[in-house]
Amino acid sequence: MKDIIIVDNKLQPEDFIRLRLEAGFMETPMEQAEKALSNGLFTASAMCGDKIVGMGRLIGDGSMYWYIQDVAVMPAYQGRGIGKAIVTRLISYAEANSLPGSKASIGLIAAKGKEPFYEKMGFTKHPHDISGAGMTRKFIAPGNEPKPNGLGLGNGR
């Protein structure tokens, strides 16, 4: 990872869209990417020279509940510890920006098969003895139609 540096809050919408696509995530329209980034709390990006090759975002209330989202590293750069460095930076930011002595949590939904990566970093799978399953509900905002390529979200189920 000697040629990679982690930078704060440099993620641009174009890189966000590109990295999501390269990681196999659903396509994101430019306007949605711009709004998502402007409404987020913090981003950490991995740079190789002048190119962003990995990213991660923190969203949430910036006090009690932090949520890691959109961790992605270009396939050609995977296996070098870049994802770990990004997640470590996100965790450090949340810890440093929570009220001293307060209880807070960092949540995420791991991509299928990536759970061991996050477990090594101290995250716990749900459900467990204390809490139930993590859950999501997806939807399409009124007035928008699913994409004809089959990536649409249907009626929110």
Coordinates of N, CA and C in Angstrom, one line a residue:
M1 N 0.8 -1.2 0.0 CA 0.0 0.0 0.0 C 0.9 1.3 0.0
K2 N 2.2 1.1 -0.3 CA 3.1 2.3 -0.2 C 2.7 3.3 -1.2
D3 N 2.1 3.0 -2.3 CA 1.8 4.0 -3.3 C 0.4 4.6 -3.2
I4 N -0.3 4.2 -2.1 CA -1.7 4.6 -1.8 C -1.7 5.5 -0.6
I5 N -2.5 6.6 -0.7 CA -2.8 7.5 0.5 C -4.3 7.6 0.7
I6 N -4.7 7.7 1.9 CA -6.1 7.9 2.3 C -6.3 9.4 2.5
V7 N -7.3 10.0 1.8 CA -7.6 11.4 1.9 C -9.0 11.6 2.4
D8 N -9.3 12.6 3.1 CA -10.6 12.9 3.6 C -11.4 13.9 2.7
N9 N -12.6 13.6 2.5 CA -13.6 14.5 1.9 C -13.2 15.0 0.5
K10 N -12.6 14.1 -0.3 CA -12.2 14.5 -1.6 C -13.0 13.8 -2.7
L11 N -13.9 12.9 -2.3 CA -14.7 12.1 -3.2 C -15.6 13.0 -4.0
Q12 N -15.5 12.9 -5.3 CA -16.4 13.6 -6.3 C -17.4 12.7 -6.8
P13 N -18.6 13.3 -7.3 CA -19.6 12.4 -7.8 C -19.2 11.5 -8.9
E14 N -18.3 12.0 -9.8 CA -17.9 11.1 -10.9 C -17.1 9.9 -10.4
D15 N -16.3 10.1 -9.4 CA -15.6 8.9 -8.8 C -16.5 8.0 -8.1
F16 N -17.4 8.6 -7.3 CA -18.4 7.8 -6.6 C -19.2 6.9 -7.5
I17 N -19.7 7.4 -8.7 CA -20.4 6.6 -9.6 C -19.5 5.6 -10.2
R18 N -18.3 5.9 -10.6 CA -17.4 5.0 -11.3 C -17.0 3.8 -10.3
L19 N -16.7 4.1 -9.1 CA -16.3 3.1 -8.2 C -17.5 2.2 -7.8
R20 N -18.6 2.7 -7.7 CA -19.8 1.9 -7.4 C -20.1 0.9 -8.6
L21 N -19.9 1.4 -9.8 CA -20.1 0.5 -11.0 C -19.1 -0.6 -11.0
E22 N -17.8 -0.2 -10.8 CA -16.7 -1.1 -10.8 C -16.8 -2.2 -9.7
A23 N -17.5 -1.8 -8.6 CA -17.7 -2.8 -7.5 C -18.9 -3.6 -7.7
G24 N -19.7 -3.4 -8.8 CA -20.9 -4.2 -9.0 C -22.1 -3.6 -8.4
F25 N -22.1 -2.4 -7.9 CA -23.3 -1.8 -7.3 C -24.2 -1.3 -8.5
M26 N -25.4 -0.9 -8.1 CA -26.4 -0.4 -9.1 C -25.9 1.0 -9.6
E27 N -26.2 1.3 -10.8 CA -25.9 2.6 -11.4 C -26.6 3.7 -10.6
T28 N -25.9 4.8 -10.4 CA -26.4 6.0 -9.7 C -26.4 7.2 -10.6
P29 N -27.6 7.8 -10.8 CA -27.6 9.0 -11.6 C -26.8 10.2 -10.9
M30 N -26.2 11.0 -11.8 CA -25.3 12.1 -11.3 C -26.0 12.9 -10.2
E31 N -27.2 13.4 -10.4 CA -27.9 14.2 -9.5 C -28.1 13.5 -8.1
Q32 N -28.3 12.2 -8.1 CA -28.5 11.5 -6.9 C -27.1 11.3 -6.2
A33 N -26.0 11.1 -6.9 CA -24.7 11.0 -6.4 C -24.3 12.3 -5.7
E34 N -24.6 13.5 -6.4 CA -24.3 14.8 -5.8 C -25.0 15.0 -4.5
K35 N -26.3 14.7 -4.5 CA -27.0 14.9 -3.3 C -26.6 14.0 -2.2
A36 N -26.3 12.7 -2.5 CA -25.8 11.8 -1.5 C -24.5 12.2 -0.8
L37 N -23.6 12.7 -1.7 CA -22.3 13.1 -1.1 C -22.5 14.4 -0.3
S38 N -23.3 15.3 -0.8 CA -23.4 16.6 0.0 C -24.2 16.4 1.3
N39 N -25.0 15.4 1.4 CA -25.8 15.1 2.6 C -25.0 14.1 3.6
G40 N -23.9 13.6 3.1 CA -23.2 12.7 4.0 C -22.4 13.4 5.0
L41 N -21.8 12.7 6.0 CA -21.0 13.3 7.0 C -19.5 13.3 6.7
F42 N -19.0 12.3 6.0 CA -17.6 12.2 5.9 C -17.3 11.2 4.8
T43 N -16.2 11.4 4.0 CA -15.8 10.4 3.1 C -14.3 10.1 3.3
A44 N -13.8 8.9 3.0 CA -12.4 8.6 3.0 C -12.2 7.9 1.6
S45 N -11.2 8.4 0.9 CA -10.8 7.9 -0.4 C -9.4 7.4 -0.4
A46 N -9.2 6.4 -1.2 CA -7.8 5.9 -1.4 C -7.3 6.4 -2.8
M47 N -6.2 7.1 -2.8 CA -5.6 7.6 -4.0 C -4.3 7.0 -4.4
C48 N -4.2 6.7 -5.6 CA -3.0 6.2 -6.2 C -2.6 7.3 -7.3
G49 N -1.6 8.1 -6.9 CA -1.3 9.2 -7.8 C -2.5 10.2 -7.7
D50 N -3.0 10.6 -8.9 CA -4.2 11.5 -8.9 C -5.5 10.8 -9.1
K51 N -5.5 9.5 -9.0 CA -6.7 8.7 -9.2 C -7.3 8.1 -8.0
I52 N -8.6 8.3 -7.7 CA -9.3 7.6 -6.6 C -9.5 6.2 -7.0
V53 N -9.0 5.3 -6.1 CA -9.1 3.8 -6.4 C -10.0 3.1 -5.4
G54 N -10.4 3.8 -4.3 CA -11.2 3.2 -3.3 C -11.9 4.3 -2.6
M55 N -13.1 3.9 -1.9 CA -13.9 4.9 -1.2 C -14.7 4.3 -0.1
G56 N -15.1 5.1 0.8 CA -16.1 4.7 1.8 C -16.7 6.0 2.4
R57 N -18.0 5.9 2.8 CA -18.7 7.1 3.3 C -19.2 6.8 4.7
L58 N -19.4 7.9 5.5 CA -20.1 7.8 6.8 C -21.4 8.7 6.6
I59 N -22.5 8.1 7.0 CA -23.7 8.8 7.0 C -24.3 8.6 8.4
G60 N -25.3 9.3 8.8 CA -25.9 9.2 10.1 C -26.2 10.5 10.8
D61 N -26.3 10.5 12.1 CA -26.6 11.7 12.8 C -25.4 12.5 13.4
G62 N -24.2 11.8 13.2 CA -23.0 12.5 13.6 C -22.8 12.6 15.1
S63 N -23.6 11.7 15.9 CA -23.5 11.8 17.3 C -23.6 10.4 17.9
M64 N -24.8 9.8 17.8 CA -25.1 8.5 18.4 C -24.9 7.4 17.3
Y65 N -25.4 7.6 16.1 CA -25.5 6.6 15.1 C -24.7 7.0 13.9
W66 N -23.7 6.2 13.6 CA -22.9 6.4 12.4 C -23.1 5.1 11.5
Y67 N -23.1 5.3 10.3 CA -23.4 4.2 9.3 C -22.3 4.2 8.2
I68 N -21.7 3.1 8.0 CA -20.7 3.0 6.9 C -21.4 2.6 5.7
Q69 N -21.1 3.3 4.6 CA -21.8 3.0 3.3 C -20.8 3.1 2.1
D70 N -21.1 2.3 1.1 CA -20.4 2.4 -0.2 C -18.9 2.2 -0.1
V71 N -18.5 1.2 0.7 CA -17.0 0.9 0.7 C -16.8 0.1 -0.6
A72 N -15.9 0.6 -1.4 CA -15.5 0.0 -2.7 C -14.1 0.3 -3.0
V73 N -13.4 -0.8 -3.5 CA -12.1 -0.6 -4.0 C -12.0 -1.2 -5.4
M74 N -11.4 -0.5 -6.4 CA -11.3 -1.0 -7.7 C -10.7 -2.5 -7.7
P75 N -11.2 -3.4 -8.5 CA -10.7 -4.8 -8.5 C -9.2 -4.9 -8.6
A76 N -8.6 -4.1 -9.5 CA -7.1 -4.2 -9.7 C -6.3 -3.8 -8.4
Y77 N -7.0 -3.1 -7.5 CA -6.3 -2.6 -6.2 C -6.7 -3.4 -5.0
Q78 N -7.6 -4.4 -5.1 CA -8.0 -5.2 -4.0 C -6.9 -6.1 -3.5
G79 N -7.0 -6.5 -2.2 CA -6.0 -7.4 -1.6 C -4.8 -6.7 -1.1
R80 N -4.8 -5.3 -1.1 CA -3.6 -4.6 -0.6 C -3.8 -3.9 0.7
G81 N -5.0 -4.1 1.4 CA -5.3 -3.5 2.6 C -5.9 -2.1 2.5
I82 N -6.3 -1.8 1.3 CA -7.0 -0.5 1.0 C -8.3 -0.4 1.7
G83 N -9.1 -1.4 1.6 CA -10.5 -1.4 2.2 C -10.3 -1.3 3.7
K84 N -9.4 -2.0 4.3 CA -9.2 -1.9 5.7 C -8.8 -0.5 6.1
A85 N -7.9 0.1 5.4 CA -7.4 1.5 5.7 C -8.6 2.5 5.6
I86 N -9.5 2.3 4.6 CA -10.6 3.2 4.5 C -11.6 3.0 5.6
V87 N -11.9 1.8 6.0 CA -12.8 1.5 7.1 C -12.2 2.0 8.4
T88 N -10.9 1.8 8.6 CA -10.3 2.3 9.8 C -10.4 3.8 9.9
R89 N -10.2 4.5 8.8 CA -10.3 5.9 8.8 C -11.7 6.4 9.1
L90 N -12.7 5.7 8.6 CA -14.1 6.0 8.9 C -14.4 5.8 10.4
I91 N -13.9 4.7 10.9 CA -14.1 4.4 12.4 C -13.5 5.5 13.2
S92 N -12.2 5.8 12.9 CA -11.5 6.8 13.6 C -12.2 8.2 13.6
Y93 N -12.8 8.5 12.5 CA -13.5 9.8 12.4 C -14.7 9.8 13.3
A94 N -15.5 8.7 13.2 CA -16.7 8.6 14.1 C -16.3 8.7 15.6
E95 N -15.3 7.9 16.0 CA -14.8 8.0 17.4 C -14.4 9.3 17.8
A96 N -13.6 10.0 16.9 CA -13.1 11.3 17.3 C -14.2 12.4 17.3
N97 N -15.3 12.2 16.6 CA -16.3 13.2 16.5 C -17.6 12.9 17.3
S98 N -17.5 11.8 18.1 CA -18.6 11.5 19.0 C -18.3 12.3 20.3
L99 N -19.4 12.6 21.1 CA -19.2 13.3 22.3 C -18.3 12.4 23.3
P100 N -17.4 13.0 24.0 CA -16.5 12.3 24.9 C -17.3 11.5 25.9
G101 N -17.0 10.3 26.1 CA -17.7 9.5 27.1 C -19.0 9.0 26.7
S102 N -19.5 9.3 25.6 CA -20.9 8.9 25.1 C -20.9 7.6 24.5
K103 N -22.0 6.9 24.5 CA -22.1 5.6 23.8 C -22.6 5.9 22.4
A104 N -22.0 5.3 21.4 CA -22.4 5.4 20.0 C -22.2 4.1 19.3
S105 N -22.7 4.0 18.1 CA -22.5 2.8 17.3 C -22.3 3.1 15.9
I106 N -21.6 2.2 15.2 CA -21.3 2.3 13.8 C -21.9 1.0 13.2
G107 N -22.9 1.2 12.3 CA -23.5 0.1 11.6 C -23.1 0.1 10.1
L108 N -23.4 -1.1 9.5 CA -23.2 -1.2 8.1 C -24.0 -2.5 7.7
I109 N -24.1 -2.6 6.4 CA -24.6 -3.9 5.8 C -23.5 -4.4 4.9
A110 N -22.9 -5.5 5.2 CA -21.8 -6.1 4.4 C -22.4 -6.7 3.1
A111 N -21.7 -6.5 2.1 CA -22.0 -7.3 0.8 C -21.8 -8.8 1.2
K112 N -22.7 -9.6 0.5 CA -22.6 -11.0 0.8 C -21.2 -11.6 0.6
G113 N -20.7 -12.3 1.6 CA -19.4 -12.9 1.5 C -18.3 -12.0 2.2
K114 N -18.7 -10.7 2.5 CA -17.7 -9.8 3.0 C -17.8 -9.7 4.6
E115 N -18.7 -10.5 5.1 CA -18.9 -10.4 6.6 C -17.6 -10.7 7.4
P116 N -16.7 -11.7 7.0 CA -15.5 -11.9 7.7 C -14.5 -10.7 7.7
F117 N -14.5 -9.9 6.6 CA -13.7 -8.7 6.6 C -14.1 -7.8 7.7
Y118 N -15.4 -7.5 7.9 CA -15.9 -6.6 8.9 C -15.8 -7.2 10.3
E119 N -16.0 -8.5 10.4 CA -15.8 -9.1 11.7 C -14.4 -9.0 12.3
K120 N -13.4 -9.0 11.4 CA -12.0 -8.8 11.8 C -11.8 -7.4 12.3
M121 N -12.7 -6.5 11.9 CA -12.5 -5.1 12.4 C -13.5 -4.8 13.5
G122 N -14.0 -5.8 14.2 CA -14.8 -5.6 15.4 C -16.3 -5.5 15.2
F123 N -16.8 -5.7 14.0 CA -18.3 -5.7 13.7 C -18.9 -7.0 14.1
T124 N -20.1 -7.0 14.5 CA -20.8 -8.2 14.9 C -22.0 -8.5 13.9
K125 N -22.1 -9.7 13.5 CA -23.3 -10.1 12.6 C -24.6 -10.0 13.4
H126 N -25.6 -9.7 12.7 CA -27.0 -9.7 13.3 C -27.8 -10.8 12.5
P127 N -28.7 -11.4 13.1 CA -29.1 -11.3 14.6 C -28.0 -12.0 15.5
H128 N -28.1 -11.6 16.7 CA -27.3 -12.3 17.8 C -28.1 -12.2 19.1
D129 N -27.6 -12.5 20.2 CA -28.3 -12.6 21.4 C -29.0 -11.3 21.9
I130 N -28.4 -10.2 21.5 CA -28.9 -8.9 22.0 C -29.9 -8.3 21.0
S131 N -29.6 -8.4 19.7 CA -30.4 -7.7 18.7 C -30.8 -8.5 17.6
G132 N -31.9 -8.1 16.9 CA -32.4 -8.9 15.7 C -31.6 -8.5 14.5
A133 N -32.2 -9.0 13.4 CA -31.6 -8.9 12.1 C -31.5 -7.4 11.6
G134 N -30.4 -7.0 11.0 CA -30.4 -5.8 10.3 C -31.4 -5.8 9.1
M135 N -32.1 -4.8 8.8 CA -33.1 -4.8 7.8 C -33.0 -3.5 6.9
T136 N -33.5 -3.7 5.7 CA -33.6 -2.5 4.8 C -34.9 -2.6 4.1
R137 N -35.3 -1.4 3.6 CA -36.5 -1.3 2.7 C -36.1 -0.4 1.6
K138 N -36.2 -0.9 0.4 CA -35.8 -0.1 -0.8 C -37.1 0.3 -1.5
F139 N -37.0 1.4 -2.2 CA -38.2 2.0 -2.9 C -37.7 2.8 -4.1
I140 N -38.7 3.1 -4.9 CA -38.5 4.1 -6.0 C -39.3 5.3 -5.7
A141 N -38.7 6.4 -5.7 CA -39.4 7.7 -5.4 C -40.5 7.9 -6.4
P142 N -41.7 8.4 -5.9 CA -42.8 8.6 -6.9 C -42.3 9.5 -8.1
G143 N -42.8 9.1 -9.2 CA -42.5 9.8 -10.5 C -41.3 9.1 -11.2
N144 N -40.6 8.2 -10.6 CA -39.5 7.6 -11.3 C -39.9 6.2 -11.6
E145 N -39.4 5.7 -12.7 CA -39.7 4.4 -13.2 C -38.4 3.5 -13.1
P146 N -38.6 2.2 -12.9 CA -37.4 1.3 -12.8 C -36.7 1.3 -14.2
K147 N -35.4 1.1 -14.2 CA -34.7 1.1 -15.4 C -35.0 -0.2 -16.2
P148 N -35.1 -0.1 -17.5 CA -35.4 -1.3 -18.3 C -34.4 -2.4 -18.2
N149 N -33.2 -2.2 -17.7 CA -32.1 -3.2 -17.7 C -32.3 -4.2 -16.6
G150 N -33.4 -4.1 -15.8 CA -33.7 -5.1 -14.8 C -33.1 -4.7 -13.4
L151 N -32.5 -3.5 -13.3 CA -31.9 -3.1 -12.1 C -32.9 -2.3 -11.2
G152 N -34.1 -2.1 -11.7 CA -35.1 -1.4 -11.0 C -35.5 -2.1 -9.7
L153 N -36.0 -1.4 -8.8 CA -36.4 -1.9 -7.5 C -37.8 -2.3 -7.4
G154 N -38.6 -2.3 -8.4 CA -40.0 -2.7 -8.4 C -40.8 -1.9 -7.4
N155 N -41.6 -2.5 -6.6 CA -42.5 -1.8 -5.8 C -42.0 -1.6 -4.3
G156 N -40.7 -1.8 -4.2 CA -40.1 -1.5 -2.9 C -39.8 -2.8 -2.1
R157 N -40.1 -3.9 -2.6 CA -39.9 -5.2 -1.9 C -38.6 -5.9 -2.4

